mmCIF file of C-alpha atoms and ligand atoms in Angstrom:
data_model
loop_
_atom_site.group_PDB
_atom_site.id
_atom_site.type_symbol
_atom_site.label_atom_id
_atom_site.label_comp_id
_atom_site.label_asym_id
_atom_site.label_seq_id
_atom_site.Cartn_x
_atom_site.Cartn_y
_atom_site.Cartn_z
ATOM 1 C CA UNK A 11 -9.876 10.865 11.326
ATOM 2 C CA UNK A 12 -6.167 10.117 11.160
ATOM 3 C CA UNK A 13 -4.904 6.529 11.060
ATOM 4 C CA UNK A 14 -2.735 7.184 14.108
ATOM 5 C CA UNK A 15 -5.749 8.529 15.998
ATOM 6 C CA UNK A 16 -7.737 5.409 15.125
ATOM 7 C CA UNK A 17 -4.859 3.402 16.565
ATOM 8 C CA UNK A 18 -4.735 5.513 19.732
ATOM 9 C CA UNK A 19 -8.517 5.285 20.148
ATOM 10 C CA UNK A 20 -8.388 1.479 19.873
ATOM 11 C CA UNK A 21 -6.233 1.392 23.060
ATOM 12 C CA UNK A 22 -4.261 -1.706 22.130
ATOM 13 C CA UNK A 23 -7.049 -3.573 20.317
ATOM 14 C CA UNK A 24 -5.919 -4.777 16.879
ATOM 15 C CA UNK A 25 -7.887 -3.113 14.075
ATOM 16 C CA UNK A 26 -8.840 -4.570 10.697
ATOM 17 C CA UNK A 27 -8.073 -2.734 7.440
ATOM 18 C CA UNK A 28 -7.513 -3.585 3.820
ATOM 19 C CA UNK A 29 -6.258 -2.273 0.501
ATOM 20 C CA UNK A 30 -8.151 -2.190 -2.763
ATOM 21 C CA UNK A 31 -7.085 -1.626 -6.362
ATOM 22 C CA UNK A 32 -9.067 0.700 -8.670
ATOM 23 C CA UNK A 33 -10.910 -1.097 -11.482
ATOM 24 C CA UNK A 34 -9.442 -1.194 -14.962
ATOM 25 C CA UNK A 35 -10.371 1.956 -16.913
ATOM 26 C CA UNK A 36 -13.930 1.784 -18.226
ATOM 27 C CA UNK A 37 -15.091 -0.869 -15.720
ATOM 28 C CA UNK A 38 -17.868 -0.128 -13.264
ATOM 29 C CA UNK A 39 -17.094 0.864 -9.680
ATOM 30 C CA UNK A 40 -19.911 -1.495 -8.631
ATOM 31 C CA UNK A 41 -17.509 -4.458 -8.785
ATOM 32 C CA UNK A 42 -15.374 -2.676 -6.217
ATOM 33 C CA UNK A 43 -18.351 -2.054 -3.949
ATOM 34 C CA UNK A 44 -19.290 -5.740 -4.269
ATOM 35 C CA UNK A 45 -15.863 -6.593 -2.866
ATOM 36 C CA UNK A 46 -15.971 -3.990 -0.120
ATOM 37 C CA UNK A 47 -19.510 -4.771 1.109
ATOM 38 C CA UNK A 48 -18.696 -8.182 2.663
ATOM 39 C CA UNK A 49 -15.720 -6.723 4.563
ATOM 40 C CA UNK A 50 -17.536 -3.810 6.206
ATOM 41 C CA UNK A 51 -18.916 -6.021 8.996
ATOM 42 C CA UNK A 52 -15.344 -6.146 10.395
ATOM 43 C CA UNK A 53 -15.464 -2.353 10.841
ATOM 44 C CA UNK A 54 -12.307 -1.174 9.096
ATOM 45 C CA UNK A 55 -11.506 2.338 10.335
ATOM 46 C CA UNK A 56 -9.719 3.005 7.061
ATOM 47 C CA UNK A 57 -9.348 1.532 3.582
ATOM 48 C CA UNK A 58 -6.317 2.078 1.328
ATOM 49 C CA UNK A 59 -6.698 2.671 -2.387
ATOM 50 C CA UNK A 60 -3.643 1.978 -4.553
ATOM 51 C CA UNK A 61 -2.401 4.136 -7.401
ATOM 52 C CA UNK A 62 -1.120 2.504 -10.553
ATOM 53 C CA UNK A 63 1.701 3.913 -12.591
ATOM 54 C CA UNK A 64 1.150 4.870 -16.187
ATOM 55 C CA UNK A 65 2.391 2.374 -18.777
ATOM 56 C CA UNK A 66 3.150 2.245 -22.467
ATOM 57 C CA UNK A 67 0.647 0.717 -24.884
ATOM 58 C CA UNK A 68 1.126 0.159 -28.584
ATOM 59 C CA UNK A 69 -1.766 1.158 -30.838
ATOM 60 C CA UNK A 70 -1.923 -0.294 -34.331
ATOM 61 C CA UNK A 71 -2.490 2.536 -36.815
ATOM 62 C CA UNK A 72 -2.607 1.035 -40.309
ATOM 63 C CA UNK A 73 0.227 -1.351 -39.580
ATOM 64 C CA UNK A 74 2.356 1.222 -37.741
ATOM 65 C CA UNK A 75 2.607 0.904 -33.981
ATOM 66 C CA UNK A 76 2.012 4.126 -32.113
ATOM 67 C CA UNK A 77 3.538 4.173 -28.604
ATOM 68 C CA UNK A 78 1.255 5.911 -26.100
ATOM 69 C CA UNK A 79 1.462 6.475 -22.363
ATOM 70 C CA UNK A 80 -1.680 5.538 -20.457
ATOM 71 C CA UNK A 81 -2.875 4.842 -16.922
ATOM 72 C CA UNK A 82 -4.817 1.564 -16.883
ATOM 73 C CA UNK A 83 -6.371 2.009 -13.443
ATOM 74 C CA UNK A 84 -7.047 5.704 -12.922
ATOM 75 C CA UNK A 85 -9.462 7.098 -10.359
ATOM 76 C CA UNK A 86 -7.743 6.595 -6.991
ATOM 77 C CA UNK A 87 -8.896 9.909 -5.543
ATOM 78 C CA UNK A 88 -12.451 9.629 -6.935
ATOM 79 C CA UNK A 89 -12.719 6.130 -5.466
ATOM 80 C CA UNK A 90 -11.437 7.388 -2.094
ATOM 81 C CA UNK A 91 -14.078 10.125 -2.075
ATOM 82 C CA UNK A 92 -16.906 7.808 -3.134
ATOM 83 C CA UNK A 93 -16.026 5.096 -0.591
ATOM 84 C CA UNK A 94 -15.595 7.664 2.174
ATOM 85 C CA UNK A 95 -19.099 8.969 1.620
ATOM 86 C CA UNK A 96 -20.797 5.669 0.793
ATOM 87 C CA UNK A 97 -19.447 3.753 3.805
ATOM 88 C CA UNK A 98 -18.539 6.584 6.176
ATOM 89 C CA UNK A 99 -15.004 5.259 6.494
ATOM 90 C CA UNK A 100 -11.629 6.967 6.218
ATOM 91 C CA UNK A 101 -9.795 6.334 2.989
ATOM 92 C CA UNK A 102 -6.078 6.469 2.289
ATOM 93 C CA UNK A 103 -5.054 7.289 -1.275
ATOM 94 C CA UNK A 104 -1.607 6.095 -2.301
ATOM 95 C CA UNK A 105 0.427 9.004 -3.630
ATOM 96 C CA UNK A 106 3.358 8.118 -5.877
ATOM 97 C CA UNK A 107 6.572 9.849 -6.920
ATOM 98 C CA UNK A 108 6.693 7.949 -10.230
ATOM 99 C CA UNK A 109 4.561 9.480 -12.962
ATOM 100 C CA UNK A 110 3.850 12.756 -11.175
ATOM 101 C CA UNK A 111 5.532 16.148 -11.155
ATOM 102 C CA UNK A 112 5.755 17.969 -7.844
ATOM 103 C CA UNK A 113 3.104 20.395 -9.077
ATOM 104 C CA UNK A 114 0.704 17.554 -9.927
ATOM 105 C CA UNK A 115 1.314 16.106 -6.472
ATOM 106 C CA UNK A 116 0.549 19.478 -4.917
ATOM 107 C CA UNK A 117 -2.768 19.715 -6.777
ATOM 108 C CA UNK A 118 -3.643 16.150 -5.783
ATOM 109 C CA UNK A 119 -3.007 16.976 -2.132
ATOM 110 C CA UNK A 120 -5.104 20.145 -2.382
ATOM 111 C CA UNK A 121 -7.950 17.992 -3.766
ATOM 112 C CA UNK A 122 -7.505 15.487 -0.922
ATOM 113 C CA UNK A 123 -7.770 18.316 1.592
ATOM 114 C CA UNK A 124 -10.950 19.688 -0.025
ATOM 115 C CA UNK A 125 -12.458 16.196 0.069
ATOM 116 C CA UNK A 126 -11.753 15.802 3.783
ATOM 117 C CA UNK A 127 -9.173 13.062 3.232
ATOM 118 C CA UNK A 128 -6.778 13.199 6.172
ATOM 119 C CA UNK A 129 -4.413 10.321 5.429
ATOM 120 C CA UNK A 130 -2.088 9.568 2.525
ATOM 121 C CA UNK A 131 0.442 6.806 1.844
ATOM 122 C CA UNK A 132 3.640 8.337 0.408
ATOM 123 C CA UNK A 133 5.342 5.902 -1.974
ATOM 124 C CA UNK A 134 7.988 6.024 -4.620
ATOM 125 C CA UNK A 135 6.296 3.581 -6.981
ATOM 126 C CA UNK A 136 8.054 0.922 -9.003
ATOM 127 C CA UNK A 137 9.950 1.250 -12.243
ATOM 128 C CA UNK A 138 7.750 1.333 -15.326
ATOM 129 C CA UNK A 139 7.163 -2.086 -16.884
ATOM 130 C CA UNK A 140 9.663 -1.411 -19.664
ATOM 131 C CA UNK A 141 12.347 -0.020 -17.378
ATOM 132 C CA UNK A 142 14.820 -2.017 -15.355
ATOM 133 C CA UNK A 143 15.251 0.658 -12.693
ATOM 134 C CA UNK A 144 13.031 3.379 -11.350
ATOM 135 C CA UNK A 145 13.727 6.751 -12.885
ATOM 136 C CA UNK A 146 12.005 9.832 -11.550
ATOM 137 C CA UNK A 147 9.549 11.730 -13.693
ATOM 138 C CA UNK A 148 10.965 15.043 -14.924
ATOM 139 C CA UNK A 149 10.034 17.538 -12.211
ATOM 140 C CA UNK A 150 9.064 14.737 -9.797
ATOM 141 C CA UNK A 151 10.668 13.067 -6.798
ATOM 142 C CA UNK A 152 13.307 10.349 -6.749
ATOM 143 C CA UNK A 153 12.546 8.920 -3.294
ATOM 144 C CA UNK A 154 9.476 8.612 -1.085
ATOM 145 C CA UNK A 155 11.308 10.638 1.594
ATOM 146 C CA UNK A 156 11.175 13.708 -0.689
ATOM 147 C CA UNK A 157 7.456 13.166 -1.133
ATOM 148 C CA UNK A 158 7.001 12.940 2.642
ATOM 149 C CA UNK A 159 8.805 16.273 2.925
ATOM 150 C CA UNK A 160 6.558 17.869 0.306
ATOM 151 C CA UNK A 161 3.445 16.678 2.164
ATOM 152 C CA UNK A 162 4.776 17.972 5.477
ATOM 153 C CA UNK A 163 5.659 21.289 3.826
ATOM 154 C CA UNK A 164 2.079 21.628 2.612
ATOM 155 C CA UNK A 165 0.888 20.788 6.127
ATOM 156 C CA UNK A 166 2.711 23.934 7.266
ATOM 157 C CA UNK A 167 1.512 26.122 4.393
ATOM 158 C CA UNK A 168 4.748 25.832 2.399
ATOM 159 C CA UNK A 169 3.582 25.240 -1.157
ATOM 160 C CA UNK A 170 6.045 24.810 -4.015
ATOM 161 C CA UNK A 171 6.095 28.369 -5.194
ATOM 162 C CA UNK A 172 4.635 30.295 -2.287
ATOM 163 C CA UNK A 173 4.083 30.274 1.458
ATOM 164 C CA UNK A 174 0.407 30.623 2.346
ATOM 165 C CA UNK A 175 -0.633 31.709 5.799
ATOM 166 C CA UNK A 176 -4.070 30.325 6.521
ATOM 167 C CA UNK A 177 -6.063 28.782 9.337
ATOM 168 C CA UNK A 178 -7.095 26.018 6.947
ATOM 169 C CA UNK A 179 -3.797 24.177 6.464
ATOM 170 C CA UNK A 180 -3.986 20.482 5.694
ATOM 171 C CA UNK A 181 -2.775 18.171 8.441
ATOM 172 C CA UNK A 182 -2.188 14.925 6.577
ATOM 173 C CA UNK A 183 -1.257 11.825 8.503
ATOM 174 C CA UNK A 184 1.422 10.149 6.404
ATOM 175 C CA UNK A 185 2.004 6.431 5.961
ATOM 176 C CA UNK A 186 5.127 4.996 4.331
ATOM 177 C CA UNK A 187 6.229 1.552 3.171
ATOM 178 C CA UNK A 188 8.558 -0.768 5.099
ATOM 179 C CA UNK A 189 10.052 -4.077 4.005
ATOM 180 C CA UNK A 190 10.578 -6.906 6.531
ATOM 181 C CA UNK A 191 12.607 -8.748 3.870
ATOM 182 C CA UNK A 192 14.224 -5.471 2.649
ATOM 183 C CA UNK A 193 13.360 -3.532 -0.463
ATOM 184 C CA UNK A 194 14.675 -5.245 -3.590
ATOM 185 C CA UNK A 195 17.071 -2.395 -4.419
ATOM 186 C CA UNK A 196 18.494 -1.905 -0.934
ATOM 187 C CA UNK A 197 22.004 -3.275 -0.362
ATOM 188 C CA UNK A 198 21.057 -4.611 3.086
ATOM 189 C CA UNK A 199 18.124 -4.708 5.493
ATOM 190 C CA UNK A 200 19.982 -2.376 7.834
ATOM 191 C CA UNK A 201 20.523 0.297 5.184
ATOM 192 C CA UNK A 202 16.897 -0.037 4.088
ATOM 193 C CA UNK A 203 15.725 0.532 7.676
ATOM 194 C CA UNK A 204 18.006 3.595 7.849
ATOM 195 C CA UNK A 205 16.163 4.939 4.791
ATOM 196 C CA UNK A 206 12.877 4.162 6.511
ATOM 197 C CA UNK A 207 14.077 6.178 9.486
ATOM 198 C CA UNK A 208 14.739 9.148 7.178
ATOM 199 C CA UNK A 209 11.097 8.998 6.050
ATOM 200 C CA UNK A 210 9.940 8.963 9.669
ATOM 201 C CA UNK A 211 12.270 11.829 10.628
ATOM 202 C CA UNK A 212 10.827 13.871 7.763
ATOM 203 C CA UNK A 213 7.320 13.385 9.098
ATOM 204 C CA UNK A 214 5.915 9.913 8.339
ATOM 205 C CA UNK A 215 3.434 8.963 11.066
ATOM 206 C CA UNK A 216 3.193 5.228 10.540
ATOM 207 C CA UNK A 217 4.606 2.366 8.466
ATOM 208 C CA UNK A 218 2.749 -0.349 6.527
ATOM 209 C CA UNK A 219 4.838 -3.342 5.548
ATOM 210 C CA UNK A 220 5.183 -5.228 2.346
ATOM 211 C CA UNK A 221 3.476 -8.630 2.521
ATOM 212 C CA UNK A 222 5.331 -11.454 4.265
ATOM 213 C CA UNK A 223 4.488 -15.076 5.009
ATOM 214 C CA UNK A 224 6.811 -15.683 7.925
ATOM 215 C CA UNK A 225 5.950 -13.712 11.060
ATOM 216 C CA UNK A 226 9.494 -14.151 12.406
ATOM 217 C CA UNK A 227 10.681 -11.797 9.657
ATOM 218 C CA UNK A 228 8.142 -9.163 10.700
ATOM 219 C CA UNK A 229 9.041 -9.433 14.397
ATOM 220 C CA UNK A 230 12.775 -9.159 13.592
ATOM 221 C CA UNK A 231 12.098 -6.155 11.356
ATOM 222 C CA UNK A 232 10.108 -4.366 14.068
ATOM 223 C CA UNK A 233 12.854 -5.078 16.589
ATOM 224 C CA UNK A 234 15.548 -3.728 14.250
ATOM 225 C CA UNK A 235 13.447 -0.650 13.450
ATOM 226 C CA UNK A 236 12.891 0.059 17.165
ATOM 227 C CA UNK A 237 16.616 -0.384 17.863
ATOM 228 C CA UNK A 238 17.330 2.207 15.190
ATOM 229 C CA UNK A 239 14.931 4.649 16.842
ATOM 230 C CA UNK A 240 11.805 4.249 14.691
ATOM 231 C CA UNK A 241 8.995 4.674 17.176
ATOM 232 C CA UNK A 242 5.895 5.116 15.006
ATOM 233 C CA UNK A 243 3.279 2.320 14.624
ATOM 234 C CA UNK A 244 4.334 -0.467 12.263
ATOM 235 C CA UNK A 245 1.358 -2.142 10.589
ATOM 236 C CA UNK A 246 1.841 -5.610 9.093
ATOM 237 C CA UNK A 247 0.478 -6.035 5.569
ATOM 238 C CA UNK A 248 -0.499 -9.621 4.727
ATOM 239 C CA UNK A 249 -2.238 -11.595 2.050
ATOM 240 C CA UNK A 250 -3.556 -15.143 1.682
ATOM 241 C CA UNK A 251 -2.091 -17.140 -1.187
ATOM 242 C CA UNK A 252 -4.982 -17.937 -3.548
ATOM 243 C CA UNK A 253 -3.626 -19.794 -6.566
ATOM 244 C CA UNK A 254 -0.661 -22.079 -7.264
ATOM 245 C CA UNK A 255 0.919 -19.481 -9.534
ATOM 246 C CA UNK A 256 1.435 -17.223 -6.501
ATOM 247 C CA UNK A 257 4.364 -19.438 -5.518
ATOM 248 C CA UNK A 258 6.327 -17.974 -8.431
ATOM 249 C CA UNK A 259 4.573 -14.650 -8.864
ATOM 250 C CA UNK A 260 4.756 -13.247 -5.321
ATOM 251 C CA UNK A 261 8.513 -13.816 -4.837
ATOM 252 C CA UNK A 262 9.157 -12.453 -8.330
ATOM 253 C CA UNK A 263 7.082 -9.279 -7.976
ATOM 254 C CA UNK A 264 7.442 -8.534 -4.265
ATOM 255 C CA UNK A 265 10.790 -10.234 -3.499
ATOM 256 C CA UNK A 266 9.401 -12.142 -0.546
ATOM 257 C CA UNK A 267 10.261 -15.655 0.620
ATOM 258 C CA UNK A 268 7.590 -18.281 1.042
ATOM 259 C CA UNK A 269 8.247 -20.693 3.935
ATOM 260 C CA UNK A 270 8.896 -24.287 2.836
ATOM 261 C CA UNK A 271 5.924 -25.654 4.819
ATOM 262 C CA UNK A 272 3.589 -23.344 2.899
ATOM 263 C CA UNK A 273 5.233 -24.202 -0.441
ATOM 264 C CA UNK A 274 4.839 -27.925 0.319
ATOM 265 C CA UNK A 275 1.201 -27.521 1.341
ATOM 266 C CA UNK A 276 0.352 -25.527 -1.794
ATOM 267 C CA UNK A 277 2.208 -27.925 -4.073
ATOM 268 C CA UNK A 278 0.284 -30.858 -2.606
ATOM 269 C CA UNK A 279 -3.029 -29.266 -3.655
ATOM 270 C CA UNK A 280 -4.837 -30.703 -6.662
ATOM 271 C CA UNK A 281 -7.090 -27.704 -7.363
ATOM 272 C CA UNK A 282 -6.963 -23.963 -6.796
ATOM 273 C CA UNK A 283 -9.932 -24.368 -4.438
ATOM 274 C CA UNK A 284 -7.644 -26.428 -2.210
ATOM 275 C CA UNK A 285 -4.857 -23.849 -2.608
ATOM 276 C CA UNK A 286 -7.230 -21.126 -1.524
ATOM 277 C CA UNK A 287 -8.087 -23.104 1.615
ATOM 278 C CA UNK A 288 -4.400 -23.617 2.434
ATOM 279 C CA UNK A 289 -3.750 -19.892 1.867
ATOM 280 C CA UNK A 290 -6.630 -18.872 4.103
ATOM 281 C CA UNK A 291 -5.563 -21.228 6.898
ATOM 282 C CA UNK A 292 -1.967 -19.984 6.752
ATOM 283 C CA UNK A 293 -3.172 -16.380 6.828
ATOM 284 C CA UNK A 294 -5.466 -17.075 9.806
ATOM 285 C CA UNK A 295 -2.560 -18.571 11.743
ATOM 286 C CA UNK A 296 -0.336 -15.606 10.813
ATOM 287 C CA UNK A 297 -3.055 -13.119 11.769
ATOM 288 C CA UNK A 298 -3.762 -14.750 15.116
ATOM 289 C CA UNK A 299 -0.083 -14.734 16.072
ATOM 290 C CA UNK A 300 0.343 -11.098 15.007
ATOM 291 C CA UNK A 301 -2.782 -10.088 16.901
ATOM 292 C CA UNK A 302 -1.553 -11.949 19.961
ATOM 293 C CA UNK A 303 1.706 -9.968 19.675
ATOM 294 C CA UNK A 304 -0.336 -6.757 19.835
ATOM 295 C CA UNK A 305 0.060 -5.304 16.339
ATOM 296 C CA UNK A 306 -2.003 -2.106 15.989
ATOM 297 C CA UNK A 307 -3.729 -3.091 12.750
ATOM 298 C CA UNK A 308 -3.858 -6.148 10.504
ATOM 299 C CA UNK A 309 -3.831 -4.757 6.976
ATOM 300 C CA UNK A 310 -4.867 -7.142 4.201
ATOM 301 C CA UNK A 311 -3.943 -6.909 0.538
ATOM 302 C CA UNK A 312 -7.247 -7.794 -1.099
ATOM 303 C CA UNK A 313 -6.032 -7.501 -4.701
ATOM 304 C CA UNK A 314 -9.608 -7.123 -5.857
ATOM 305 C CA UNK A 315 -10.912 -10.282 -4.151
ATOM 306 C CA UNK A 316 -12.636 -10.081 -0.797
ATOM 307 C CA UNK A 317 -13.892 -13.647 -0.279
ATOM 308 C CA UNK A 318 -10.678 -15.060 1.183
ATOM 309 C CA UNK A 319 -10.025 -11.912 3.257
ATOM 310 C CA UNK A 320 -13.517 -12.358 4.676
ATOM 311 C CA UNK A 321 -12.793 -16.012 5.456
ATOM 312 C CA UNK A 322 -9.688 -14.912 7.382
ATOM 313 C CA UNK A 323 -11.333 -11.952 9.146
ATOM 314 C CA UNK A 324 -14.229 -14.131 10.331
ATOM 315 C CA UNK A 325 -11.770 -16.255 12.325
ATOM 316 C CA UNK A 326 -9.644 -13.399 13.632
ATOM 317 C CA UNK A 327 -11.966 -10.439 14.405
HETATM 318 P P1 FAD B 421 11.595 4.534 -1.111
HETATM 319 O O1 FAD B 421 11.329 4.695 0.340
HETATM 320 O O2 FAD B 421 11.951 5.758 -1.887
HETATM 321 O O3 FAD B 421 12.764 3.451 -1.255
HETATM 322 C C1 FAD B 421 13.097 2.901 -2.518
HETATM 323 C C2 FAD B 421 14.512 2.353 -2.479
HETATM 324 O O4 FAD B 421 15.453 3.424 -2.416
HETATM 325 C C3 FAD B 421 14.818 1.478 -1.275
HETATM 326 O O5 FAD B 421 15.689 0.467 -1.683
HETATM 327 C C4 FAD B 421 15.515 2.416 -0.306
HETATM 328 O O6 FAD B 421 16.378 1.722 0.577
HETATM 329 C C5 FAD B 421 16.268 3.319 -1.269
HETATM 330 N N1 FAD B 421 16.483 4.691 -0.805
HETATM 331 C C6 FAD B 421 15.587 5.487 -0.175
HETATM 332 N N2 FAD B 421 16.108 6.711 -0.002
HETATM 333 C C7 FAD B 421 17.347 6.700 -0.544
HETATM 334 C C8 FAD B 421 18.378 7.665 -0.692
HETATM 335 N N3 FAD B 421 18.262 8.914 -0.217
HETATM 336 N N4 FAD B 421 19.525 7.292 -1.328
HETATM 337 C C9 FAD B 421 19.673 6.035 -1.823
HETATM 338 N N5 FAD B 421 18.732 5.070 -1.701
HETATM 339 C C10 FAD B 421 17.584 5.400 -1.065
HETATM 340 N N6 FAD B 421 3.412 0.820 -5.708
HETATM 341 C C11 FAD B 421 2.578 1.435 -6.564
HETATM 342 O O7 FAD B 421 2.950 1.658 -7.733
HETATM 343 N N7 FAD B 421 1.315 1.816 -6.186
HETATM 344 C C12 FAD B 421 0.865 1.612 -4.922
HETATM 345 O O8 FAD B 421 -0.276 1.985 -4.619
HETATM 346 C C13 FAD B 421 1.713 0.955 -3.995
HETATM 347 N N8 FAD B 421 1.325 0.711 -2.718
HETATM 348 C C14 FAD B 421 2.196 0.131 -1.833
HETATM 349 C C15 FAD B 421 1.800 -0.076 -0.498
HETATM 350 C C16 FAD B 421 2.653 -0.680 0.412
HETATM 351 C C17 FAD B 421 2.216 -0.881 1.837
HETATM 352 C C18 FAD B 421 3.946 -1.109 -0.005
HETATM 353 C C19 FAD B 421 4.870 -1.792 0.958
HETATM 354 C C20 FAD B 421 4.347 -0.912 -1.319
HETATM 355 C C21 FAD B 421 3.496 -0.283 -2.244
HETATM 356 N N9 FAD B 421 3.878 -0.045 -3.566
HETATM 357 C C22 FAD B 421 3.020 0.578 -4.431
HETATM 358 C C23 FAD B 421 5.187 -0.493 -4.047
HETATM 359 C C24 FAD B 421 6.289 0.583 -3.865
HETATM 360 O O9 FAD B 421 5.982 1.700 -4.668
HETATM 361 C C25 FAD B 421 7.602 -0.057 -4.299
HETATM 362 O O10 FAD B 421 7.988 -1.051 -3.400
HETATM 363 C C26 FAD B 421 8.752 0.899 -4.608
HETATM 364 O O11 FAD B 421 9.747 0.156 -5.323
HETATM 365 C C27 FAD B 421 9.418 1.513 -3.409
HETATM 366 O O12 FAD B 421 8.630 2.423 -2.815
HETATM 367 P P2 FAD B 421 9.037 3.122 -1.409
HETATM 368 O O13 FAD B 421 8.014 4.130 -1.130
HETATM 369 O O14 FAD B 421 9.348 2.104 -0.402
HETATM 370 O O15 FAD B 421 10.411 3.855 -1.885
#
């Protein structure tokens, strides 16, 4: 079932969902199941599975370093299929521009359709670790909006090199990313929201936000998006802080601000166990306020750890 249909069916009740990261290549999928199991009692209608970009590794061959391109966490689509069948839940694979040609994207979407996957998140992806700026893969897309268009084209039978008339067209529901504190490359929040509107005009059905720790920023973002004519559901993405290092890491990687009260509370902690408790409490308060405001879904970034998401969900759902 489509994410937007789950939202419609819920008739204003806030749903619970979360995002997982595929295991590192060679690791068992069981670890992933162990993290999903405790969250299933909160009845997520859908689970997102991220896609990681390929990266360069250096292999020592008799003293000479060989530079090779590799994907450390492959398996997004396989994981989506296995979770869908194991838990009878909808899964949302993240589809990236970076690292994929348009043809590869087309084949991926054909596979999704065969597997009965009805939702995809269309994302640009970040720059590769060694690059300062994102550069599109040869034969791939530069912006997520172009990817949205490709998915919508396939939904109407318009494949890259042919038009196929069939009764069995895909009908993907498309999610896209939004940034309450603006995307790091955007010159201003307003111009970033204009770009978001382009994605919606090209066929995106819903928006999931980057994590944020200050609900005021989310509410202001939703208001600005509505003023600019974005009328699709906007789903807040949130995450509990779990270790002290997050105070530096999260702003650096995701370009988000951490409110001073939360910084002070985390800094006052003597152990990471205490930090985890502070993070969970902050996230519960955030979740309750967002739920009270009537958000359609609370979407949690699990980052491979379900225990603190469970601690939050227990208090909120
Ligand atoms: P876009 O919408 O293409 O925007 C990128 C930048 O370009 C923005 O600054 C925008 O304002 C600007 N822009 C857009 N269109 C134009 C245009 N026509 N001309 C000029 N500028 C333009 N990354 C992963 O690698 N894997 C994942 O699984 C993943 N999942 C994510 C899930 C969520 C909910 C979110 C919020 C992010 C996720 N990301 C993921 C990170 C995402 O890939 C990065 O934030 C990336 O830098 C931007 O992706 P986007 O889809 O927002 O890009």
